[in-house]
Amino acid sequence: MPLRRIIPFGRRLIGDGSSKLTGYAVVVLSWIAAAIVAWLLRPWVPETALGLLFIPVICGVSVQWGLRFGLFAAALGVLTLYFLNAPGAHATLMLFAAVAIATAFGGDWIFKQKADGLKSAQALAEREAHLHSIYDTAPDALIVIDERGIIQSYSAAAERVFQWRASEALGRNVKMLMPQPYQEEHDRYVGNYLRTGERRIIGVGRIVVGERKDGSTFPLELAVGEVRSERGRVFTGFIRDLTERQATEARLQELQSELVHMSRFTAMGEMASAIAHEINQPLSAIANYLSGGRRILERGPAVDPLVTEALEKAGAQALRAGEIIRRLRDFLARREGERAVEPLARLVQEACALALVGAKEDGVRVRYQFDPQVDSVLVDRVQVQQVVVNLVRNALDAMQTVKMRGLLISSAPADPGMARISVADTGPGLDEAAAARLFEPFVTTKPQGMGVGLSISRTIVEAHGGHIWTEPNPGGGAIFHFTVRLADADANGEQHDA
Ligand code: ADP
């Protein structure tokens, strides 16, 4: 027989055999001990009571090894009592045999319960090991927190995503994984949910911003599940890092395509507006020259009336072309889009999440400071997100050449009834030559630049009744500000108390 088959066979034999052997050995030894004690006690104890000595032995072995051993011990007990008892005490013997067998069965019942308990404990341990393996290999980060926001479990993927080790994160508040202002708001969110049961994120999933150990922020998709147990509620967060480009492309496609559509549309409008501006003047000049020419002809000797008529018609056509262009400009200026009341911080964050895709490799540290007093604005969401994307991308482009890359995106109250959004970077600042004309179309300092981003942004902001401007960042770099109308401000710009 080959060795690899002998070894397991031997193991089985020894393994099973040794426990059986121990069982029988214990039965025999206990029986011998009980028999000796019975023999010694014979002068003082009535023979009928000696059988009681065997009951603990039967009970012990059947609890420990099961029915077979219990019955074996019972049989030995009956035999012993048979020899110890006076001949003819059959009734006592029968009674003892019945009690001994019942004890063996009782012990066996406990033995089986123990075995079942052991099996379910094993199954539980197996399930737990399985869960742990899922936990450790799942590509998405999994974080479990309790009602107070304290991190209870922290998966291997979470270590990769947030850069904190499990030993550093466990037992701390989950706020450590969020940038401001969410650190402060998280407790309030959880408390509010526990009190009112109003779900904002549980079971819904949302794109939010996380913060790594090094302070850099990144977009992530968060879904939260809730489990209620006797020890209270726990929440499990499933986190997907959206800086992973492939995943991002799928997740943000919808938002992106909206923005791309809007940016093409606005760029077209911008182009049309620029052309209209350029062509309008020559057209007016043509119309003026034609009417002047006609008047000169009328003053002189008689000319063919067809010529005067042709000049008149040419002039009318030039005026008509000018009128078409004026209407086009009016249309572009008046285009308002779909205004709705939107939460400013969320709107800006979503746009930033999109603009920051790929910023992880650049090591940009992004901070947010949203003023909750100006969180409700009346805007066309996609258009304003377009402005934010433009400003953030410009800031990222500008910071390519510097080492310290920091971006601060903030909101604050502005003129009455307005909210100001600011994007401040630590880049080289504005190019002096271009600074005065930044918001005009086709002004760019980039080799591949189109120079329409800022002019589109200005068109959008002005169509929203706000304005856009820039100033140097005191610490170096540039700040772009723009304003939008608050939702609870009336047409005169006055803000109402909520
Ligand atoms: P583009 O990005 O195609 O050049 P934009 O209209 O968005 O067009 O920007 C116009 C110019 O404004 C840029 O070429 C750049 O010179 C300047 N600019 C915009 N944002 C910044 C910034 N944050 N820091 C420095 N310069 C900037």
Short mmCIF file of C-alpha atoms and ligand atoms in Angstrom, two decimals:
data_model
loop_
_atom_site.label_atom_id
_atom_site.label_comp_id
_atom_site.label_asym_id
_atom_site.label_seq_id
_atom_site.Cartn_x
_atom_site.Cartn_y
_atom_site.Cartn_z
CA MET A 1 0.00 0.00 0.00
CA PRO A 2 1.48 3.39 -0.92
CA LEU A 3 2.58 5.54 1.98
CA ARG A 4 0.14 8.38 1.24
CA ARG A 5 -2.76 5.95 1.77
CA ILE A 6 -1.28 4.23 4.82
CA ILE A 7 -0.88 7.47 6.77
CA PRO A 8 -4.51 8.63 6.76
CA PHE A 9 -5.67 5.06 7.36
CA GLY A 10 -3.38 4.80 10.39
CA ARG A 11 -4.53 8.17 11.62
CA ARG A 12 -8.17 7.12 11.36
CA LEU A 13 -7.47 3.90 13.22
CA ILE A 14 -5.55 5.55 16.01
CA GLY A 15 -7.79 8.58 16.18
CA ASP A 16 -11.12 6.76 16.43
CA GLY A 17 -9.70 3.75 18.18
CA SER A 18 -7.95 5.76 20.88
CA SER A 19 -11.11 7.60 21.92
CA LYS A 20 -13.13 4.34 21.93
CA LEU A 21 -10.37 2.57 23.81
CA THR A 22 -10.31 5.35 26.39
CA GLY A 23 -14.09 5.01 26.76
CA TYR A 24 -13.99 1.29 27.39
CA ALA A 25 -10.93 1.62 29.63
CA VAL A 26 -12.70 4.24 31.74
CA VAL A 27 -15.83 2.05 31.97
CA VAL A 28 -13.82 -0.97 33.07
CA LEU A 29 -11.68 1.01 35.54
CA SER A 30 -14.70 2.78 37.04
CA TRP A 31 -16.49 -0.52 37.28
CA ILE A 32 -13.51 -2.08 39.07
CA ALA A 33 -13.38 0.90 41.45
CA ALA A 34 -17.14 0.74 42.09
CA ALA A 35 -16.98 -3.05 42.56
CA ILE A 36 -14.12 -2.72 45.08
CA VAL A 37 -15.98 -0.01 47.01
CA ALA A 38 -19.15 -2.14 46.94
CA TRP A 39 -17.20 -5.16 48.16
CA LEU A 40 -15.69 -3.11 51.00
CA LEU A 41 -19.02 -1.58 52.00
CA ARG A 42 -20.83 -4.92 51.92
CA PRO A 43 -20.76 -5.42 55.71
CA TRP A 44 -22.49 -2.10 56.40
CA VAL A 45 -24.64 -1.30 53.37
CA PRO A 46 -27.58 -3.43 52.37
CA GLU A 47 -26.82 -5.33 49.17
CA THR A 48 -29.82 -3.82 47.40
CA ALA A 49 -28.37 -0.29 47.84
CA LEU A 50 -24.91 -1.18 46.50
CA GLY A 51 -26.18 -0.83 42.95
CA LEU A 52 -26.40 2.94 43.52
CA LEU A 53 -22.59 3.06 43.32
CA PHE A 54 -22.75 2.15 39.65
CA ILE A 55 -25.26 4.86 38.68
CA PRO A 56 -22.70 7.75 38.62
CA VAL A 57 -20.37 5.59 36.48
CA ILE A 58 -23.14 4.83 33.97
CA CYS A 59 -24.22 8.46 33.91
CA GLY A 60 -20.66 9.79 33.49
CA VAL A 61 -19.64 7.53 30.63
CA SER A 62 -22.89 7.90 28.69
CA VAL A 63 -22.68 11.70 28.97
CA GLN A 64 -19.06 11.57 27.85
CA TRP A 65 -19.11 8.86 25.14
CA GLY A 66 -22.75 8.08 24.34
CA LEU A 67 -25.30 5.28 24.67
CA ARG A 68 -23.10 2.30 23.81
CA PHE A 69 -20.72 3.02 26.67
CA GLY A 70 -23.59 3.80 29.01
CA LEU A 71 -25.26 0.45 28.27
CA PHE A 72 -21.90 -1.33 28.59
CA ALA A 73 -21.43 0.20 32.04
CA ALA A 74 -25.04 -0.67 32.95
CA ALA A 75 -24.48 -4.30 31.91
CA LEU A 76 -21.35 -4.52 34.06
CA GLY A 77 -23.27 -3.04 36.98
CA VAL A 78 -26.14 -5.55 36.60
CA LEU A 79 -23.62 -8.44 36.44
CA THR A 80 -21.81 -7.23 39.55
CA LEU A 81 -25.03 -6.78 41.48
CA TYR A 82 -26.16 -10.23 40.36
CA PHE A 83 -23.06 -11.76 41.97
CA LEU A 84 -23.24 -9.53 45.07
CA ASN A 85 -26.94 -10.02 45.69
CA ALA A 86 -28.42 -12.87 47.55
CA PRO A 87 -29.80 -15.40 45.13
CA GLY A 88 -33.46 -14.79 44.51
CA ALA A 89 -33.43 -10.99 44.82
CA HIS A 90 -34.63 -10.75 41.24
CA ALA A 91 -36.93 -7.81 41.88
CA THR A 92 -34.06 -5.63 43.15
CA LEU A 93 -31.94 -6.66 40.18
CA MET A 94 -34.70 -5.87 37.69
CA LEU A 95 -35.28 -2.47 39.30
CA PHE A 96 -31.56 -1.69 39.18
CA ALA A 97 -31.37 -2.79 35.53
CA ALA A 98 -34.28 -0.49 34.63
CA VAL A 99 -32.74 2.49 36.45
CA ALA A 100 -29.31 1.75 34.90
CA ILE A 101 -30.72 1.62 31.35
CA ALA A 102 -32.77 4.77 31.92
CA THR A 103 -29.63 6.52 33.22
CA ALA A 104 -27.69 5.39 30.13
CA PHE A 105 -30.40 6.83 27.86
CA GLY A 106 -30.56 10.04 29.88
CA GLY A 107 -26.80 10.46 29.71
CA ASP A 108 -26.90 9.76 25.97
CA TRP A 109 -29.50 12.52 25.53
CA ILE A 110 -27.13 14.98 27.19
CA PHE A 111 -24.27 13.60 25.08
CA LYS A 112 -26.28 14.29 21.88
CA GLN A 113 -27.21 17.79 23.01
CA LYS A 114 -23.55 18.49 23.63
CA ALA A 115 -22.62 17.15 20.20
CA ASP A 116 -25.31 19.32 18.55
CA GLY A 117 -24.10 22.36 20.44
CA LEU A 118 -20.57 21.62 19.31
CA LYS A 119 -21.72 21.25 15.71
CA SER A 120 -23.59 24.54 15.69
CA ALA A 121 -20.64 26.27 17.35
CA GLN A 122 -18.45 24.83 14.61
CA ALA A 123 -20.91 25.94 11.92
CA LEU A 124 -20.96 29.41 13.46
CA ALA A 125 -17.18 29.54 13.51
CA GLU A 126 -17.14 28.42 9.86
CA ARG A 127 -19.65 31.06 8.86
CA GLU A 128 -17.67 33.67 10.68
CA ALA A 129 -14.46 32.59 8.94
CA HIS A 130 -16.31 32.76 5.62
CA LEU A 131 -17.60 36.24 6.40
CA HIS A 132 -14.10 37.31 7.32
CA SER A 133 -12.72 36.00 4.06
CA ILE A 134 -15.40 37.96 2.15
CA TYR A 135 -14.62 40.95 4.29
CA ASP A 136 -10.95 40.77 3.51
CA THR A 137 -11.18 40.08 -0.20
CA ALA A 138 -14.14 42.29 -1.20
CA PRO A 139 -12.91 44.93 -3.64
CA ASP A 140 -15.16 47.54 -2.03
CA ALA A 141 -14.23 48.88 1.35
CA LEU A 142 -16.54 47.75 4.15
CA ILE A 143 -16.83 49.67 7.37
CA VAL A 144 -19.17 48.85 10.24
CA ILE A 145 -20.03 51.54 12.78
CA ASP A 146 -22.27 51.57 15.81
CA GLU A 147 -24.91 54.12 16.71
CA ARG A 148 -22.32 56.52 18.02
CA GLY A 149 -20.34 56.36 14.78
CA ILE A 150 -17.54 54.32 16.34
CA ILE A 151 -15.81 52.02 13.86
CA GLN A 152 -16.41 48.36 14.78
CA SER A 153 -14.98 46.64 11.68
CA TYR A 154 -12.71 47.91 8.99
CA SER A 155 -11.91 45.75 5.96
CA ALA A 156 -8.62 45.27 4.14
CA ALA A 157 -9.98 47.26 1.17
CA ALA A 158 -10.80 50.12 3.54
CA GLU A 159 -7.14 50.16 4.55
CA ARG A 160 -6.19 50.57 0.89
CA VAL A 161 -8.80 53.24 0.16
CA PHE A 162 -8.35 55.43 3.25
CA GLN A 163 -4.69 54.58 4.01
CA TRP A 164 -5.48 54.18 7.73
CA ARG A 165 -4.59 50.75 9.12
CA ALA A 166 -7.37 48.79 10.83
CA SER A 167 -5.53 49.06 14.14
CA GLU A 168 -5.56 52.86 13.81
CA ALA A 169 -9.20 53.13 12.72
CA LEU A 170 -10.96 50.62 14.98
CA GLY A 171 -12.61 52.23 17.99
CA ARG A 172 -12.40 55.74 16.51
CA ASN A 173 -15.23 57.82 15.10
CA VAL A 174 -15.93 57.35 11.40
CA LYS A 175 -15.74 61.14 11.00
CA MET A 176 -11.99 60.73 10.58
CA LEU A 177 -12.68 59.45 7.05
CA MET A 178 -14.58 62.56 5.92
CA PRO A 179 -13.50 66.07 5.04
CA GLN A 180 -15.04 69.14 6.58
CA PRO A 181 -17.90 70.06 6.89
CA TYR A 182 -19.13 66.48 7.02
CA GLN A 183 -17.02 65.67 10.06
CA GLU A 184 -19.15 68.04 12.06
CA GLU A 185 -22.39 67.11 10.41
CA HIS A 186 -22.11 63.35 10.67
CA ASP A 187 -23.12 63.06 14.32
CA ARG A 188 -26.10 65.25 13.61
CA TYR A 189 -27.11 63.09 10.63
CA VAL A 190 -26.92 59.87 12.65
CA GLY A 191 -28.69 61.42 15.65
CA ASN A 192 -31.40 62.79 13.40
CA TYR A 193 -31.92 59.41 11.78
CA LEU A 194 -32.06 57.59 15.13
CA ARG A 195 -34.60 60.10 16.39
CA THR A 196 -36.82 60.53 13.36
CA GLY A 197 -36.10 57.44 11.26
CA GLU A 198 -35.79 59.73 8.25
CA ARG A 199 -33.44 58.07 5.78
CA ARG A 200 -31.08 60.22 3.80
CA ILE A 201 -28.50 57.74 2.70
CA ILE A 202 -29.42 54.33 4.14
CA GLY A 203 -30.44 52.00 1.35
CA VAL A 204 -30.08 54.79 -1.21
CA GLY A 205 -26.40 55.22 -2.05
CA ARG A 206 -24.81 58.46 -2.99
CA ILE A 207 -21.63 59.99 -4.34
CA VAL A 208 -19.77 61.75 -1.55
CA VAL A 209 -16.22 62.84 -0.78
CA GLY A 210 -13.86 60.95 1.54
CA GLU A 211 -10.58 61.96 3.11
CA ARG A 212 -7.46 59.82 3.19
CA LYS A 213 -4.91 59.70 5.96
CA ASP A 214 -2.69 62.16 4.11
CA GLY A 215 -5.54 64.67 3.98
CA SER A 216 -6.23 64.32 0.26
CA THR A 217 -9.88 63.93 -0.67
CA PHE A 218 -11.47 61.75 -3.30
CA PRO A 219 -14.92 60.95 -4.68
CA LEU A 220 -16.54 57.78 -3.46
CA GLU A 221 -19.80 55.97 -3.85
CA LEU A 222 -21.33 55.14 -0.50
CA ALA A 223 -24.17 52.73 0.25
CA VAL A 224 -25.21 52.14 3.84
CA GLY A 225 -26.99 49.10 5.26
CA GLU A 226 -28.48 48.84 8.72
CA VAL A 227 -28.69 45.86 11.09
CA ARG A 228 -30.65 45.90 14.33
CA SER A 229 -29.53 43.48 16.99
CA GLU A 230 -30.04 43.09 20.72
CA ARG A 231 -26.89 45.07 21.29
CA GLY A 232 -28.22 48.05 19.33
CA ARG A 233 -28.04 49.12 15.73
CA VAL A 234 -25.01 48.90 13.52
CA PHE A 235 -24.50 50.44 10.11
CA THR A 236 -22.38 48.92 7.36
CA GLY A 237 -20.92 51.25 4.77
CA PHE A 238 -19.99 49.86 1.34
CA ILE A 239 -17.50 52.23 -0.19
CA ARG A 240 -16.25 52.31 -3.75
CA ASP A 241 -13.37 54.59 -4.56
CA LEU A 242 -14.41 56.53 -7.64
CA THR A 243 -10.92 57.75 -8.36
CA GLU A 244 -10.47 54.36 -9.97
CA ARG A 245 -11.05 55.66 -13.48
CA GLN A 246 -12.84 52.65 -14.89
CA ALA A 247 -15.42 52.58 -12.16
CA THR A 248 -15.83 56.31 -12.31
CA GLU A 249 -16.56 56.33 -15.97
CA ALA A 250 -19.51 54.03 -15.47
CA ARG A 251 -20.81 55.65 -12.27
CA LEU A 252 -20.53 59.26 -13.30
CA GLN A 253 -21.42 58.76 -16.92
CA GLU A 254 -24.87 60.17 -16.48
CA LEU A 255 -23.73 63.32 -14.76
CA GLN A 256 -20.86 63.65 -17.18
CA SER A 257 -22.99 63.29 -20.27
CA GLU A 258 -25.36 65.94 -18.96
CA LEU A 259 -22.45 68.28 -18.46
CA VAL A 260 -20.86 67.46 -21.79
CA HIS A 261 -24.13 68.13 -23.53
CA MET A 262 -24.52 71.38 -21.66
CA SER A 263 -20.94 72.45 -22.34
CA ARG A 264 -21.34 71.82 -26.10
CA PHE A 265 -24.58 73.68 -26.10
CA THR A 266 -23.14 76.60 -24.20
CA ALA A 267 -19.95 76.62 -26.28
CA MET A 268 -22.10 76.80 -29.41
CA GLY A 269 -24.05 79.67 -27.90
CA GLU A 270 -20.81 81.38 -26.96
CA MET A 271 -19.47 81.00 -30.49
CA ALA A 272 -22.72 82.29 -32.00
CA SER A 273 -22.66 85.22 -29.63
CA ALA A 274 -19.06 86.08 -30.56
CA ILE A 275 -19.84 85.83 -34.29
CA ALA A 276 -22.97 87.92 -33.83
CA HIS A 277 -20.95 90.58 -32.06
CA GLU A 278 -18.32 90.67 -34.83
CA ILE A 279 -20.76 90.61 -37.76
CA ASN A 280 -23.27 93.07 -36.40
CA GLN A 281 -20.99 96.05 -36.93
CA PRO A 282 -20.14 95.40 -40.60
CA LEU A 283 -23.85 94.73 -41.24
CA SER A 284 -24.85 98.05 -39.74
CA ALA A 285 -22.12 99.73 -41.80
CA ILE A 286 -23.44 98.09 -44.99
CA ALA A 287 -26.99 99.26 -44.20
CA ASN A 288 -25.74 102.80 -43.50
CA TYR A 289 -23.63 102.98 -46.67
CA LEU A 290 -26.54 101.71 -48.78
CA SER A 291 -29.01 104.25 -47.43
CA GLY A 292 -26.39 107.02 -47.83
CA GLY A 293 -25.74 105.91 -51.42
CA ARG A 294 -29.45 105.89 -52.18
CA ARG A 295 -29.87 109.42 -50.84
CA ILE A 296 -26.95 110.67 -52.98
CA LEU A 297 -28.45 109.05 -56.06
CA GLU A 298 -31.82 110.70 -55.32
CA ARG A 299 -30.18 114.12 -55.18
CA GLY A 300 -28.35 113.74 -58.54
CA PRO A 301 -29.69 113.44 -62.12
CA ALA A 302 -32.40 110.91 -62.68
CA VAL A 303 -31.26 107.29 -62.44
CA ASP A 304 -32.93 104.09 -63.36
CA PRO A 305 -35.57 103.54 -60.62
CA LEU A 306 -34.58 99.85 -60.64
CA VAL A 307 -31.17 100.82 -59.20
CA THR A 308 -32.75 102.84 -56.35
CA GLU A 309 -35.12 99.97 -55.68
CA ALA A 310 -32.25 97.46 -55.66
CA LEU A 311 -30.31 99.62 -53.21
CA GLU A 312 -33.38 99.96 -51.02
CA LYS A 313 -33.90 96.19 -50.99
CA ALA A 314 -30.22 95.52 -50.28
CA GLY A 315 -30.39 97.93 -47.33
CA ALA A 316 -33.56 96.26 -46.04
CA GLN A 317 -31.90 92.84 -46.25
CA ALA A 318 -28.83 94.10 -44.35
CA LEU A 319 -31.14 95.45 -41.63
CA ARG A 320 -33.01 92.14 -41.58
CA ALA A 321 -29.74 90.20 -41.17
CA GLY A 322 -28.84 92.55 -38.30
CA GLU A 323 -32.26 91.96 -36.78
CA ILE A 324 -31.82 88.17 -36.96
CA ILE A 325 -28.48 88.49 -35.20
CA ARG A 326 -29.92 90.81 -32.55
CA ARG A 327 -32.68 88.32 -31.89
CA LEU A 328 -30.10 85.52 -31.61
CA ARG A 329 -28.10 87.53 -29.07
CA ASP A 330 -31.23 88.39 -27.12
CA PHE A 331 -32.20 84.74 -27.13
CA LEU A 332 -28.78 83.69 -25.83
CA ALA A 333 -28.78 86.41 -23.22
CA ARG A 334 -32.25 85.56 -22.00
CA ARG A 335 -31.83 81.76 -22.00
CA GLU A 336 -32.53 80.80 -18.42
CA GLY A 337 -32.53 77.00 -18.44
CA GLU A 338 -34.51 75.02 -15.90
CA ARG A 339 -34.29 76.73 -12.54
CA ALA A 340 -35.03 74.76 -9.41
CA VAL A 341 -34.24 74.99 -5.71
CA GLU A 342 -31.04 73.01 -5.21
CA PRO A 343 -28.81 72.24 -2.19
CA LEU A 344 -25.66 74.19 -2.95
CA ALA A 345 -23.13 72.05 -1.05
CA ARG A 346 -24.33 68.83 -2.67
CA LEU A 347 -24.42 70.39 -6.12
CA VAL A 348 -20.90 71.75 -5.79
CA GLN A 349 -19.57 68.53 -4.30
CA GLU A 350 -20.98 66.42 -7.10
CA ALA A 351 -19.36 68.68 -9.67
CA CYS A 352 -16.07 68.57 -7.75
CA ALA A 353 -16.23 64.79 -7.58
CA LEU A 354 -16.43 64.81 -11.34
CA ALA A 355 -13.74 67.40 -11.90
CA LEU A 356 -11.39 65.70 -9.43
CA VAL A 357 -11.37 62.34 -11.19
CA GLY A 358 -7.73 61.46 -11.61
CA ALA A 359 -6.60 64.15 -9.16
CA LYS A 360 -5.44 61.40 -6.77
CA GLU A 361 -2.28 60.86 -8.78
CA ASP A 362 -1.63 64.59 -8.65
CA GLY A 363 -1.71 64.56 -4.85
CA VAL A 364 -4.09 67.51 -4.62
CA ARG A 365 -5.38 68.27 -1.15
CA VAL A 366 -8.97 69.44 -1.43
CA ARG A 367 -10.89 71.13 1.38
CA TYR A 368 -14.50 72.23 1.53
CA GLN A 369 -16.07 74.96 3.63
CA PHE A 370 -19.76 75.28 3.05
CA ASP A 371 -21.84 77.82 4.92
CA PRO A 372 -25.13 76.08 5.78
CA GLN A 373 -26.90 79.46 5.77
CA VAL A 374 -26.63 79.69 2.01
CA ASP A 375 -27.30 76.10 1.07
CA SER A 376 -30.54 76.60 -0.79
CA VAL A 377 -30.14 78.22 -4.22
CA LEU A 378 -32.36 78.72 -7.25
CA VAL A 379 -30.35 77.54 -10.24
CA ASP A 380 -30.14 75.32 -13.27
CA ARG A 381 -28.15 72.54 -11.58
CA VAL A 382 -26.32 71.27 -14.65
CA GLN A 383 -25.29 74.75 -15.77
CA VAL A 384 -23.92 75.74 -12.37
CA GLN A 385 -22.14 72.39 -12.07
CA GLN A 386 -20.61 73.19 -15.44
CA VAL A 387 -19.19 76.42 -13.98
CA VAL A 388 -17.76 74.57 -10.96
CA VAL A 389 -16.21 71.87 -13.18
CA ASN A 390 -14.61 74.58 -15.35
CA LEU A 391 -13.16 76.43 -12.37
CA VAL A 392 -11.89 73.29 -10.61
CA ARG A 393 -10.33 71.90 -13.80
CA ASN A 394 -8.65 75.24 -14.49
CA ALA A 395 -7.29 75.25 -10.92
CA LEU A 396 -5.99 71.68 -11.32
CA ASP A 397 -4.37 72.63 -14.65
CA ALA A 398 -2.77 75.68 -13.06
CA MET A 399 -1.34 73.63 -10.18
CA GLN A 400 0.40 71.14 -12.48
CA THR A 401 3.60 73.13 -12.24
CA VAL A 402 3.72 73.64 -8.48
CA LYS A 403 4.60 71.25 -5.67
CA MET A 404 2.12 72.25 -2.97
CA ARG A 405 -1.28 71.58 -4.47
CA GLY A 406 -4.20 72.74 -2.36
CA LEU A 407 -7.73 73.53 -3.40
CA LEU A 408 -10.28 75.23 -1.17
CA ILE A 409 -13.89 75.21 -2.32
CA SER A 410 -16.18 77.31 -0.19
CA SER A 411 -19.52 79.03 -0.02
CA ALA A 412 -20.50 82.15 1.88
CA PRO A 413 -23.26 84.75 1.97
CA ALA A 414 -22.70 87.52 -0.60
CA ASP A 415 -24.74 90.58 -1.64
CA PRO A 416 -28.23 90.45 -0.16
CA GLY A 417 -30.02 87.39 -1.42
CA MET A 418 -26.95 85.87 -3.06
CA ALA A 419 -24.56 83.01 -2.28
CA ARG A 420 -20.91 83.21 -3.24
CA ILE A 421 -18.99 80.13 -4.33
CA SER A 422 -15.20 80.39 -4.36
CA VAL A 423 -12.53 78.12 -5.80
CA ALA A 424 -9.08 78.98 -4.45
CA ASP A 425 -5.92 77.27 -5.66
CA THR A 426 -2.23 77.39 -4.82
CA GLY A 427 -1.08 77.55 -8.45
CA PRO A 428 1.16 80.23 -10.00
CA GLY A 429 -1.68 82.78 -10.13
CA LEU A 430 -3.07 84.60 -13.12
CA ASP A 431 -1.09 85.47 -16.19
CA GLU A 432 -0.88 89.27 -16.11
CA ALA A 433 -1.25 89.78 -19.84
CA ALA A 434 -4.33 87.55 -20.01
CA ALA A 435 -5.86 88.62 -16.67
CA ALA A 436 -7.85 91.57 -18.00
CA ARG A 437 -9.49 89.54 -20.77
CA LEU A 438 -9.88 86.15 -19.06
CA PHE A 439 -13.65 86.05 -19.39
CA GLU A 440 -13.66 86.94 -23.09
CA PRO A 441 -14.06 84.06 -25.50
CA PHE A 442 -10.97 82.46 -27.08
CA VAL A 443 -8.49 83.86 -24.51
CA THR A 444 -6.15 81.09 -23.42
CA THR A 445 -2.55 80.60 -22.29
CA LYS A 446 -2.66 76.82 -22.72
CA PRO A 447 -1.22 75.15 -25.82
CA GLN A 448 -4.33 72.94 -26.17
CA GLY A 449 -6.73 75.47 -24.65
CA MET A 450 -9.89 76.69 -26.34
CA GLY A 451 -10.33 79.69 -24.10
CA VAL A 452 -14.08 79.26 -23.84
CA GLY A 453 -14.37 77.78 -20.30
CA LEU A 454 -14.39 81.08 -18.45
CA SER A 455 -16.48 82.92 -21.00
CA ILE A 456 -19.10 80.13 -20.86
CA SER A 457 -18.96 80.35 -17.08
CA ARG A 458 -19.57 84.09 -17.22
CA THR A 459 -22.52 83.67 -19.60
CA ILE A 460 -24.08 81.08 -17.27
CA VAL A 461 -23.46 83.07 -14.09
CA GLU A 462 -24.80 86.31 -15.58
CA ALA A 463 -27.85 84.51 -16.95
CA HIS A 464 -28.45 83.44 -13.34
CA GLY A 465 -28.34 87.04 -12.17
CA GLY A 466 -24.93 86.66 -10.54
CA HIS A 467 -21.44 87.75 -11.44
CA ILE A 468 -18.03 86.11 -11.65
CA TRP A 469 -14.66 87.63 -10.82
CA THR A 470 -11.17 86.68 -9.81
CA GLU A 471 -8.55 87.86 -7.37
CA PRO A 472 -5.09 86.74 -6.32
CA ASN A 473 -4.93 84.21 -3.50
CA PRO A 474 -3.06 85.92 -0.60
CA GLY A 475 -1.00 82.75 -0.06
CA GLY A 476 -0.18 82.51 -3.81
CA GLY A 477 -2.43 81.25 -6.59
CA ALA A 478 -5.79 82.46 -7.81
CA ILE A 479 -9.32 82.61 -6.42
CA PHE A 480 -12.35 82.54 -8.68
CA HIS A 481 -15.64 83.67 -7.13
CA PHE A 482 -19.14 83.61 -8.54
CA THR A 483 -22.53 84.35 -7.11
CA VAL A 484 -25.95 82.75 -7.55
CA ARG A 485 -29.34 83.70 -6.21
CA LEU A 486 -30.60 82.17 -2.98
CA ALA A 487 -33.84 80.24 -3.21
CA ASP A 488 -35.59 82.34 -0.59
CA ALA A 489 -34.63 85.71 -2.07
CA ASP A 490 -37.26 87.70 -4.01
CA ALA A 491 -36.76 89.41 -7.34
CA ASN A 492 -35.26 92.49 -5.63
CA GLY A 493 -32.55 90.33 -4.12
CA GLU A 494 -33.91 90.63 -0.59
CA GLN A 495 -33.57 87.50 1.47
CA HIS A 496 -36.50 86.29 3.53
CA ASP A 497 -36.25 84.62 6.84
CA ALA A 498 -37.06 80.96 6.52
P1 ADP B 1 -8.86 77.27 -21.29
O1 ADP B 1 -8.88 76.50 -20.02
O2 ADP B 1 -9.27 76.48 -22.48
O3 ADP B 1 -7.56 78.00 -21.51
P2 ADP B 1 -10.55 79.12 -19.91
O4 ADP B 1 -11.48 80.17 -20.42
O5 ADP B 1 -11.15 78.13 -18.97
O6 ADP B 1 -9.98 78.39 -21.18
O7 ADP B 1 -9.32 79.79 -19.21
C1 ADP B 1 -8.72 80.90 -19.82
C2 ADP B 1 -7.37 81.17 -19.22
O8 ADP B 1 -7.50 81.65 -17.90
C3 ADP B 1 -6.47 79.96 -19.09
O9 ADP B 1 -5.79 79.69 -20.30
C4 ADP B 1 -5.51 80.40 -17.99
O10 ADP B 1 -4.46 81.18 -18.52
C5 ADP B 1 -6.33 81.34 -17.15
N1 ADP B 1 -6.76 80.69 -15.90
C6 ADP B 1 -7.97 80.16 -15.65
N2 ADP B 1 -8.01 79.67 -14.41
C7 ADP B 1 -6.79 79.89 -13.85
C8 ADP B 1 -6.21 79.60 -12.55
N3 ADP B 1 -6.89 78.99 -11.59
N4 ADP B 1 -4.92 79.99 -12.34
C9 ADP B 1 -4.23 80.61 -13.31
N5 ADP B 1 -4.73 80.90 -14.53
C10 ADP B 1 -5.99 80.56 -14.80
#
